[in-house]
């Protein structure tokens, strides 16, 4: 006898588990199915984000930054350390513990909100009386019937043609988060978010890291002034980044890999490395979902096709997160999950794509929201820009971390904030103020007039807003 639910969510990543909790809060009966397992076969809800993405990468970034500080920066504070050494298994073990705390936290939240969790692969069987028949293939199989289905099956790493991931030499984000030893040399294909974050982790731990990027501009998605400042800082740290390359046929030997490429000038080059991270973007994940069985429409790039409300071509079937168009970010997935649950309940859930922040958790951190200068120029928008360097911020000096700046872009006539771009310490936290202001369609003058605590890094945001009107007080 099939178990009946108002909503069945397939996938318990940030899109799926949040959608399930919100739907349950709104009084619906909800099940969430997720296939991810720990090494010993236990459920590991949380998706890519929790298991091999946001959370473990930030744990390793934190640990490796401590190592970097102990090796190179504590002495500036008069703290002399002798014989600093690395216990990589402890560092990776700590990351595994952090991941497990998050897995367990989601299972707890499911219980608290009365979401029924099924561990296994969920697939569409047919449209039946009362909704959609969904099969769960796990340790024990289950048959469910759902009035509404939310697909939140996420994404998978994109491999280079002819070079599958083996997770020992050729690494996706998965293998790159659990190397058993620090490689002497590490190559990274793609200077995007994963390449920069995980490249930074292993460089700090002792690898010689070389990143090869196809695009001529470094971080073409970011404001180019920010990108240049970040590039300078990464180069100083010893992260080697070559842009405008074309990768040839990669050969893997017993102990090393050879990556032939042509550089930006067209000259032939060769990189020989112990390990290679391939981080050239991700692809939507729909394997095992039964797409053809029920005629679920995919777009030309393989994403589940949805409208602005996350509705698919099938009645009462919705899709959210990495498996649909839009930025592949956990917070975007979560917002879509909440919005869909609210729409199912007859409310008017909404996601504002214009105020989704982007963050790269390197050192310095990079964060932005809204439009950058290249985009505004291309649009022919009349705008004003105000910047403030962390060098002139008292708290940044006290921290000993003065790289970078905050830049506020505002409409020339109305002063409405159109974009904020930060490279520097705690950019990931500082960007929230900009998101809030932009959600309220506030002006640079609004930020400039708000009282910011002293001494804080957030004063750089206030000063950048003042700079829009040429009236910084501390620079
Ligand atoms: P996912 O998190 O991929 O979850 C999908 C889940 O569905 C998985 O558990 C999968 O096993 C399950 N599933 C798939 N098919 C089925 C099926 N048929 N039946 C049952 N279960 C199924 N984003 C940020 O915002 N900030 C970051 O700092 C950040 N860092 C990242 C670092 C790395 C290394 C990577 C790879 C990604 C990072 N991301 C980050 C991106 C973020 O992880 C994704 O945007 C986010 O996980 C997408 O959430 P989702 O719910 O759509 O999918
Ligand atoms: P990405 O899209 O950020 O970067 C991929 C890079 O690879 C691009 O710069 C691209 O030009 C380059 N590239 C593509 N093909 C190439 C080739 N053949 N040779 C050389 N370079 C090539 O993708 P990435 O880093 O794999 O991350 C995947 C997703 O995960 C991103 O969409 C990102 O949003 C998300 N993510 C988010 C994080 C965060 O929010 N802090 C952290 C890590 C990942």
XYZ file of C-alpha atoms and ligand atoms in Angstrom:
572
model
C 0.000 0.000 0.000
C 1.533 3.294 -1.119
C 2.176 5.946 1.508
C 0.383 9.219 0.723
C 1.913 12.684 1.121
C 0.931 16.211 0.147
C 4.520 16.853 -0.929
C 7.390 14.521 -1.786
C 10.795 16.178 -2.193
C 13.458 14.282 -4.140
C 16.901 15.314 -2.877
C 17.889 16.621 0.558
C 20.485 19.211 -0.413
C 19.893 22.837 0.606
C 17.129 23.165 -2.000
C 15.307 19.980 -1.014
C 15.632 19.825 2.765
C 14.657 23.471 3.166
C 11.658 23.026 0.838
C 10.575 19.990 2.899
C 10.830 21.863 6.208
C 8.973 24.929 4.889
C 6.195 22.760 3.417
C 5.833 20.956 6.765
C 5.729 24.302 8.619
C 2.837 25.263 6.347
C 0.846 22.241 7.514
C 1.431 19.773 4.699
C 2.377 16.116 5.065
C 5.882 15.853 3.636
C 8.418 13.208 2.711
C 11.986 13.825 1.596
C 14.037 11.211 -0.247
C 17.810 11.327 -0.450
C 20.337 8.859 -1.782
C 23.597 10.177 -0.257
C 25.332 7.721 2.105
C 28.300 7.898 4.444
C 31.221 5.539 3.810
C 29.497 2.986 6.070
C 26.137 3.230 4.295
C 24.295 5.547 6.679
C 22.074 8.393 5.414
C 23.967 11.641 4.815
C 21.364 14.304 3.968
C 22.566 17.769 2.993
C 23.568 17.075 -0.600
C 26.654 18.383 -2.320
C 26.672 21.411 -0.033
C 27.001 19.456 3.195
C 28.958 16.425 2.017
C 31.402 17.606 -0.651
C 30.771 21.316 -1.121
C 30.166 24.422 0.968
C 30.676 22.941 4.427
C 33.754 20.714 4.026
C 35.475 23.273 1.793
C 34.973 25.971 4.407
C 36.257 23.623 7.138
C 39.444 23.008 5.132
C 39.786 26.700 4.276
C 39.632 27.518 7.986
C 42.152 24.859 9.028
C 44.568 25.692 6.230
C 44.308 29.422 7.009
C 45.275 28.669 10.634
C 48.310 26.770 9.298
C 49.202 29.689 7.014
C 48.845 32.165 9.889
C 50.937 30.024 12.243
C 53.668 29.629 9.621
C 53.808 33.131 8.215
C 51.883 35.706 10.217
C 51.919 34.960 13.966
C 55.476 36.309 14.153
C 54.112 39.763 13.164
C 52.187 39.666 16.452
C 55.273 38.700 18.416
C 54.248 35.075 18.670
C 57.189 32.843 17.810
C 56.253 29.262 16.989
C 58.889 26.608 16.462
C 58.405 23.333 14.637
C 54.911 23.963 13.284
C 53.827 20.735 11.642
C 50.753 19.439 9.922
C 48.723 16.385 10.881
C 46.710 16.043 7.708
C 44.621 13.134 8.987
C 43.491 15.232 11.988
C 42.681 18.150 9.707
C 40.626 15.933 7.343
C 39.086 14.129 10.337
C 37.888 17.454 11.757
C 36.286 18.261 8.411
C 34.527 14.862 8.451
C 33.197 15.602 11.952
C 31.874 18.998 10.848
C 30.117 17.338 7.906
C 28.558 14.692 10.173
C 27.291 17.371 12.582
C 25.493 18.935 9.623
C 24.098 15.579 8.382
C 22.788 14.846 11.873
C 21.413 18.365 12.188
C 19.256 17.857 9.096
C 17.945 14.501 10.364
C 17.070 16.244 13.642
C 15.285 19.057 11.756
C 13.274 16.499 9.783
C 12.118 14.877 13.035
C 11.343 18.229 14.645
C 9.241 19.314 11.664
C 7.621 15.891 11.098
C 9.165 15.391 7.669
C 9.340 11.669 6.839
C 12.810 10.844 5.533
C 13.514 7.987 3.108
C 17.097 6.931 2.386
C 17.364 5.797 -1.220
C 16.898 6.829 -4.832
C 13.554 8.378 -5.727
C 12.104 7.985 -9.205
C 8.880 8.798 -10.995
C 6.705 5.788 -11.805
C 3.510 7.282 -13.251
C 0.749 9.842 -12.842
C -1.940 8.127 -10.800
C -5.166 8.941 -9.006
C -4.225 11.333 -6.233
C -0.977 12.581 -7.767
C 2.386 11.077 -8.668
C 3.554 7.589 -7.884
C 7.150 7.706 -6.673
C 9.350 4.713 -5.970
C 12.137 4.740 -3.410
C 14.899 2.219 -4.063
C 16.934 1.839 -0.890
C 17.702 -0.820 1.713
C 13.939 -1.335 1.758
C 11.876 -0.219 -1.222
C 8.905 2.085 -0.698
C 5.988 3.235 -2.831
C 4.785 6.777 -2.268
C 2.015 8.882 -3.773
C 2.429 12.650 -3.761
C 0.034 15.453 -4.664
C 3.083 17.626 -5.376
C 6.661 16.659 -6.181
C 9.656 18.951 -5.742
C 12.735 17.848 -7.683
C 15.936 18.997 -5.949
C 18.448 16.522 -7.307
C 21.335 18.965 -7.619
C 24.395 18.801 -9.825
C 27.541 16.790 -10.502
C 31.077 17.858 -11.467
C 31.782 18.275 -15.169
C 34.684 16.107 -16.395
C 37.077 17.015 -19.196
C 36.310 14.934 -22.305
C 38.291 11.670 -22.180
C 39.511 12.268 -18.612
C 37.081 10.703 -16.126
C 37.515 11.436 -12.406
C 39.300 8.608 -10.579
C 39.478 10.698 -7.355
C 43.069 9.625 -6.755
C 44.935 11.441 -9.544
C 42.176 13.228 -11.415
C 40.100 14.890 -8.741
C 36.661 16.432 -8.637
C 35.668 18.475 -5.597
C 35.042 15.125 -3.859
C 38.591 13.727 -4.080
C 40.111 17.193 -3.660
C 38.509 17.425 -0.205
C 40.037 14.184 1.093
C 43.575 13.770 -0.243
C 45.558 11.419 2.026
C 48.781 13.441 1.661
C 49.708 16.950 0.559
C 50.777 16.629 -3.099
C 54.094 18.253 -3.937
C 52.625 19.645 -7.130
C 48.960 20.222 -7.849
C 47.404 21.325 -11.123
C 43.953 22.856 -11.296
C 41.953 23.225 -14.499
C 39.547 26.176 -14.166
C 40.157 29.320 -12.098
C 36.545 29.510 -10.958
C 35.219 29.308 -7.438
C 36.276 25.718 -6.695
C 39.699 26.119 -8.340
C 40.481 29.209 -6.276
C 39.112 27.901 -2.968
C 40.596 24.403 -3.115
C 43.743 25.625 -4.854
C 44.194 27.979 -1.871
C 43.650 25.158 0.639
C 46.389 22.931 -0.806
C 48.805 25.810 -1.456
C 48.522 26.828 2.206
C 49.203 23.229 3.214
C 52.371 23.124 1.119
C 51.585 22.206 -2.510
C 52.957 24.103 -5.474
C 49.672 24.965 -7.167
C 49.258 25.978 -10.822
C 45.818 26.949 -12.096
C 45.057 26.901 -15.814
C 42.082 28.966 -16.975
C 40.591 29.082 -20.472
C 39.126 32.587 -20.296
C 41.468 35.469 -21.134
C 40.299 37.527 -18.143
C 40.805 36.323 -14.571
C 37.426 35.952 -12.783
C 35.471 37.364 -15.702
C 32.235 37.079 -13.681
C 33.508 39.503 -11.029
C 34.006 43.265 -11.166
C 37.335 43.544 -12.985
C 38.841 45.949 -10.442
C 38.094 43.385 -7.737
C 39.442 40.571 -9.918
C 42.730 42.440 -10.494
C 43.217 43.136 -6.777
C 42.501 39.487 -5.932
C 44.849 38.232 -8.667
C 47.635 40.382 -7.270
C 47.077 39.005 -3.755
C 46.939 35.366 -4.957
C 50.133 35.794 -6.999
C 51.894 37.217 -3.915
C 50.845 34.144 -1.944
C 52.428 31.904 -4.592
C 49.301 30.715 -6.398
C 50.320 30.499 -10.063
C 47.434 31.322 -12.398
C 47.654 31.248 -16.200
C 44.641 32.627 -18.096
C 43.774 32.309 -21.785
C 45.084 28.730 -22.028
C 43.886 25.893 -24.238
C 44.272 22.465 -22.659
C 45.552 19.607 -24.838
C 45.320 15.863 -24.299
C 46.183 15.087 -20.684
C 48.301 11.964 -20.091
C 48.294 10.236 -16.743
C 51.329 8.162 -15.774
C 51.926 5.980 -12.740
C 53.021 8.852 -10.495
C 52.218 12.059 -12.356
C 50.043 13.699 -14.969
C 51.214 15.710 -17.951
C 49.013 18.582 -19.024
C 49.992 20.061 -22.393
C 48.502 23.487 -23.125
C 48.957 26.534 -25.278
C 49.362 29.727 -23.272
C 47.762 33.113 -23.944
C 50.485 33.966 -26.494
C 49.852 30.721 -28.374
C 53.109 29.062 -27.245
C 53.101 25.355 -26.365
C 53.596 24.633 -22.672
C 53.587 21.565 -20.442
C 52.627 21.181 -16.809
C 53.639 18.029 -14.918
C 51.815 17.508 -11.618
C 51.243 14.826 -8.985
C 47.494 15.485 -8.809
C 44.989 17.396 -10.915
C 41.765 19.053 -9.795
C 39.309 19.545 -12.654
C 36.911 22.331 -11.697
C 35.362 23.527 -14.933
C 31.767 23.869 -13.773
C 28.989 21.467 -12.876
C 26.187 19.720 -14.749
C 22.588 19.130 -13.635
C 21.949 15.742 -12.047
C 18.840 13.847 -13.200
C 20.144 10.261 -13.356
C 17.765 7.684 -11.957
C 14.885 10.151 -11.670
C 12.761 8.594 -14.425
C 12.756 11.675 -16.652
C 11.654 9.743 -19.769
C 9.093 7.612 -17.904
C 6.909 10.632 -17.232
C 8.090 12.997 -19.994
C 9.767 15.580 -17.755
C 11.079 18.338 -20.014
C 14.774 19.255 -19.871
C 16.250 22.371 -21.487
C 18.946 22.307 -24.166
C 21.695 22.166 -21.489
C 20.085 19.262 -19.601
C 18.616 21.286 -16.718
C 15.016 20.556 -15.676
C 13.055 23.193 -17.617
C 11.108 25.484 -15.289
C 9.255 28.785 -15.499
C 9.894 31.761 -13.216
C 7.875 30.011 -10.465
C 9.951 26.780 -10.673
C 7.045 24.894 -12.299
C 8.047 22.091 -14.695
C 6.013 20.959 -17.720
C 4.261 18.319 -15.531
C 1.278 19.229 -13.337
C 2.213 19.782 -9.675
C 5.858 18.937 -10.328
C 8.337 21.641 -9.347
C 12.132 21.851 -9.461
C 14.630 23.948 -7.499
C 18.354 24.486 -6.945
C 21.301 23.389 -9.065
C 19.137 21.160 -11.274
C 17.420 24.264 -12.734
C 18.720 27.459 -14.390
C 20.372 30.212 -12.382
C 23.469 30.407 -10.205
C 24.566 27.128 -8.613
C 24.561 28.388 -5.041
C 23.216 26.857 -1.849
C 21.411 30.030 -0.779
C 19.742 30.339 -4.204
C 18.571 26.703 -3.868
C 17.215 27.400 -0.371
C 15.306 30.509 -1.450
C 13.726 28.578 -4.332
C 12.817 25.743 -1.954
C 11.012 28.131 0.398
C 9.281 29.939 -2.473
C 7.978 26.687 -4.003
C 6.675 25.364 -0.670
C 4.854 28.674 -0.172
C 3.401 28.610 -3.708
C 2.111 25.070 -3.123
C 0.415 26.404 0.033
C -1.248 29.143 -2.030
C 1.110 31.895 -0.920
C 3.243 34.135 -3.141
C 6.818 32.964 -2.667
C 9.373 35.075 -4.512
C 13.106 34.920 -5.259
C 14.879 38.132 -6.235
C 17.678 37.051 -8.576
C 19.044 40.610 -8.559
C 20.090 40.401 -4.908
C 21.650 36.930 -4.673
C 25.139 37.473 -3.251
C 28.224 35.705 -4.630
C 31.124 34.871 -2.336
C 34.544 33.314 -2.897
C 36.050 32.228 0.431
C 39.700 32.746 -0.441
C 42.051 35.071 1.384
C 41.289 37.848 0.658
C 37.617 36.974 0.406
C 35.677 38.203 -2.602
C 31.968 39.061 -2.414
C 29.536 40.971 -4.521
C 25.864 41.614 -5.139
C 24.129 43.331 -8.035
C 25.767 44.713 -11.139
C 29.463 45.370 -11.683
C 31.121 48.228 -13.566
C 31.549 46.260 -16.819
C 27.831 45.445 -16.837
C 26.731 49.001 -16.052
C 29.018 50.404 -18.779
C 27.687 47.881 -21.296
C 24.127 48.854 -20.369
C 24.978 52.540 -20.771
C 23.720 53.222 -17.253
C 24.678 56.548 -15.704
C 26.296 55.548 -12.385
C 28.599 56.844 -9.668
C 31.266 54.746 -7.930
C 32.703 55.123 -4.451
C 35.560 52.994 -3.061
C 37.283 52.703 0.269
C 40.498 50.717 0.889
C 40.837 48.477 3.955
C 44.296 50.038 4.332
C 42.514 53.122 5.711
C 40.254 51.120 8.067
C 41.390 50.985 11.708
C 40.013 47.520 12.409
C 41.671 46.056 9.312
C 45.000 47.518 10.461
C 44.485 46.044 13.930
C 43.707 42.667 12.361
C 46.790 42.934 10.182
C 44.680 42.297 7.084
C 44.489 45.410 4.926
C 44.276 43.959 1.419
C 41.453 45.151 -0.797
C 38.570 47.562 -0.762
C 34.800 48.030 -0.792
C 33.206 49.564 -3.891
C 29.647 50.886 -4.002
C 27.990 51.578 -7.362
C 24.909 53.798 -7.344
C 22.598 55.338 -9.909
C 23.903 58.787 -10.858
C 20.510 60.454 -10.500
C 18.561 58.523 -7.864
C 21.567 57.270 -5.809
C 19.946 53.788 -5.645
C 22.592 51.152 -4.917
C 23.090 49.048 -8.066
C 25.957 46.861 -6.918
C 28.503 46.393 -4.142
C 31.859 44.682 -4.691
C 34.266 43.707 -1.948
C 37.690 42.131 -1.899
C 39.216 41.890 1.537
C 38.800 40.521 5.059
C 35.344 39.162 6.018
C 33.849 40.164 2.653
C 31.470 37.187 3.036
C 29.919 38.761 6.139
C 30.132 42.388 5.009
C 28.127 41.752 1.836
C 24.919 41.133 3.838
C 24.513 44.840 4.531
C 24.626 45.544 0.807
C 22.064 42.801 0.111
C 19.725 44.275 2.727
C 20.047 47.793 1.352
C 19.427 46.557 -2.201
C 16.383 44.498 -1.121
C 14.906 47.742 0.228
C 16.064 49.576 -2.921
C 18.054 51.869 -0.668
C 20.490 54.579 -1.706
C 24.225 54.981 -1.089
C 23.206 57.889 1.137
C 21.233 55.410 3.311
C 24.369 53.340 3.993
C 26.348 56.550 4.543
C 23.914 57.807 7.183
C 23.597 54.537 9.140
C 25.656 54.464 12.344
C 28.285 51.694 12.017
C 30.099 50.459 15.126
C 33.722 51.529 15.532
C 36.172 49.993 14.984
C 34.680 47.535 12.494
C 35.372 46.429 8.959
C 31.799 47.493 8.180
C 32.926 51.101 8.452
C 34.638 50.518 5.087
C 31.148 49.972 3.622
C 29.922 53.251 5.117
C 33.007 55.078 3.834
C 32.628 53.594 0.328
C 29.019 54.830 0.337
C 30.249 58.268 1.430
C 32.812 58.114 -1.389
C 29.952 57.867 -3.906
C 29.294 61.514 -2.981
C 33.019 62.333 -2.709
C 32.901 62.815 1.039
C 34.846 60.019 2.726
C 35.861 61.014 6.233
C 38.849 58.726 6.745
C 40.600 58.668 3.372
P 22.579 19.221 -3.976
O 23.193 19.870 -2.812
O 23.483 18.698 -5.044
O 21.690 18.046 -3.396
C 21.030 17.151 -4.212
C 20.764 15.888 -3.423
O 19.863 15.077 -4.153
C 21.991 15.023 -3.170
O 22.038 14.640 -1.822
C 21.782 13.813 -4.068
O 22.332 12.630 -3.534
C 20.275 13.740 -4.052
N 19.698 13.032 -5.211
C 19.938 13.231 -6.532
N 19.133 12.426 -7.272
C 18.371 11.736 -6.395
C 17.336 10.776 -6.546
N 16.880 10.396 -7.736
N 16.793 10.263 -5.411
C 17.218 10.655 -4.169
N 18.171 11.568 -3.989
C 18.732 12.103 -5.082
N 27.415 27.174 -2.704
C 27.333 28.232 -1.868
O 26.304 28.921 -1.866
N 28.362 28.547 -1.013
C 29.499 27.819 -0.990
O 30.392 28.117 -0.208
C 29.613 26.711 -1.860
N 30.729 25.962 -1.855
C 30.814 24.893 -2.699
C 31.985 24.160 -2.700
C 32.121 23.081 -3.552
C 33.401 22.293 -3.537
C 31.027 22.708 -4.392
C 31.117 21.513 -5.297
C 29.857 23.430 -4.404
C 29.742 24.538 -3.556
N 28.599 25.329 -3.542
C 28.526 26.417 -2.721
C 27.441 25.022 -4.402
C 26.365 24.282 -3.586
O 26.934 23.119 -3.035
C 25.184 23.928 -4.470
O 24.712 25.089 -5.117
C 24.063 23.334 -3.644
O 24.484 22.170 -2.983
C 22.853 23.010 -4.520
O 21.853 22.480 -3.721
P 20.753 21.473 -4.300
O 19.832 21.198 -3.178
O 20.192 22.023 -5.549
O 21.550 20.171 -4.729
P 32.977 27.872 -12.125
O 31.953 28.071 -13.164
O 33.031 28.760 -10.958
O 34.429 27.946 -12.789
C 34.818 27.123 -13.848
C 36.003 27.769 -14.529
O 36.566 26.825 -15.409
C 35.610 28.997 -15.359
O 36.455 30.069 -15.051
C 35.786 28.510 -16.784
O 36.138 29.533 -17.674
C 36.877 27.484 -16.631
N 36.909 26.459 -17.664
C 35.873 25.817 -18.233
N 36.312 24.911 -19.129
C 37.667 24.988 -19.116
C 38.688 24.300 -19.818
N 38.417 23.348 -20.701
N 39.975 24.633 -19.575
C 40.284 25.591 -18.662
N 39.347 26.279 -17.982
C 38.056 25.969 -18.200
O 32.829 26.336 -11.708
P 33.468 25.514 -10.516
O 34.608 26.232 -9.912
O 33.670 24.146 -11.059
O 32.295 25.486 -9.467
C 31.030 24.902 -9.818
C 29.907 25.607 -9.155
O 29.947 25.439 -7.761
C 29.918 27.080 -9.442
O 28.785 27.377 -10.211
C 29.831 27.758 -8.126
O 28.772 28.649 -8.074
C 29.614 26.644 -7.124
N 30.533 26.901 -6.029
C 30.280 27.968 -5.215
C 31.140 28.300 -4.215
C 30.864 29.495 -3.391
O 29.766 30.011 -3.451
N 31.817 29.971 -2.601
C 32.352 27.506 -3.941
C 32.544 26.443 -4.896
C 31.645 26.154 -5.872
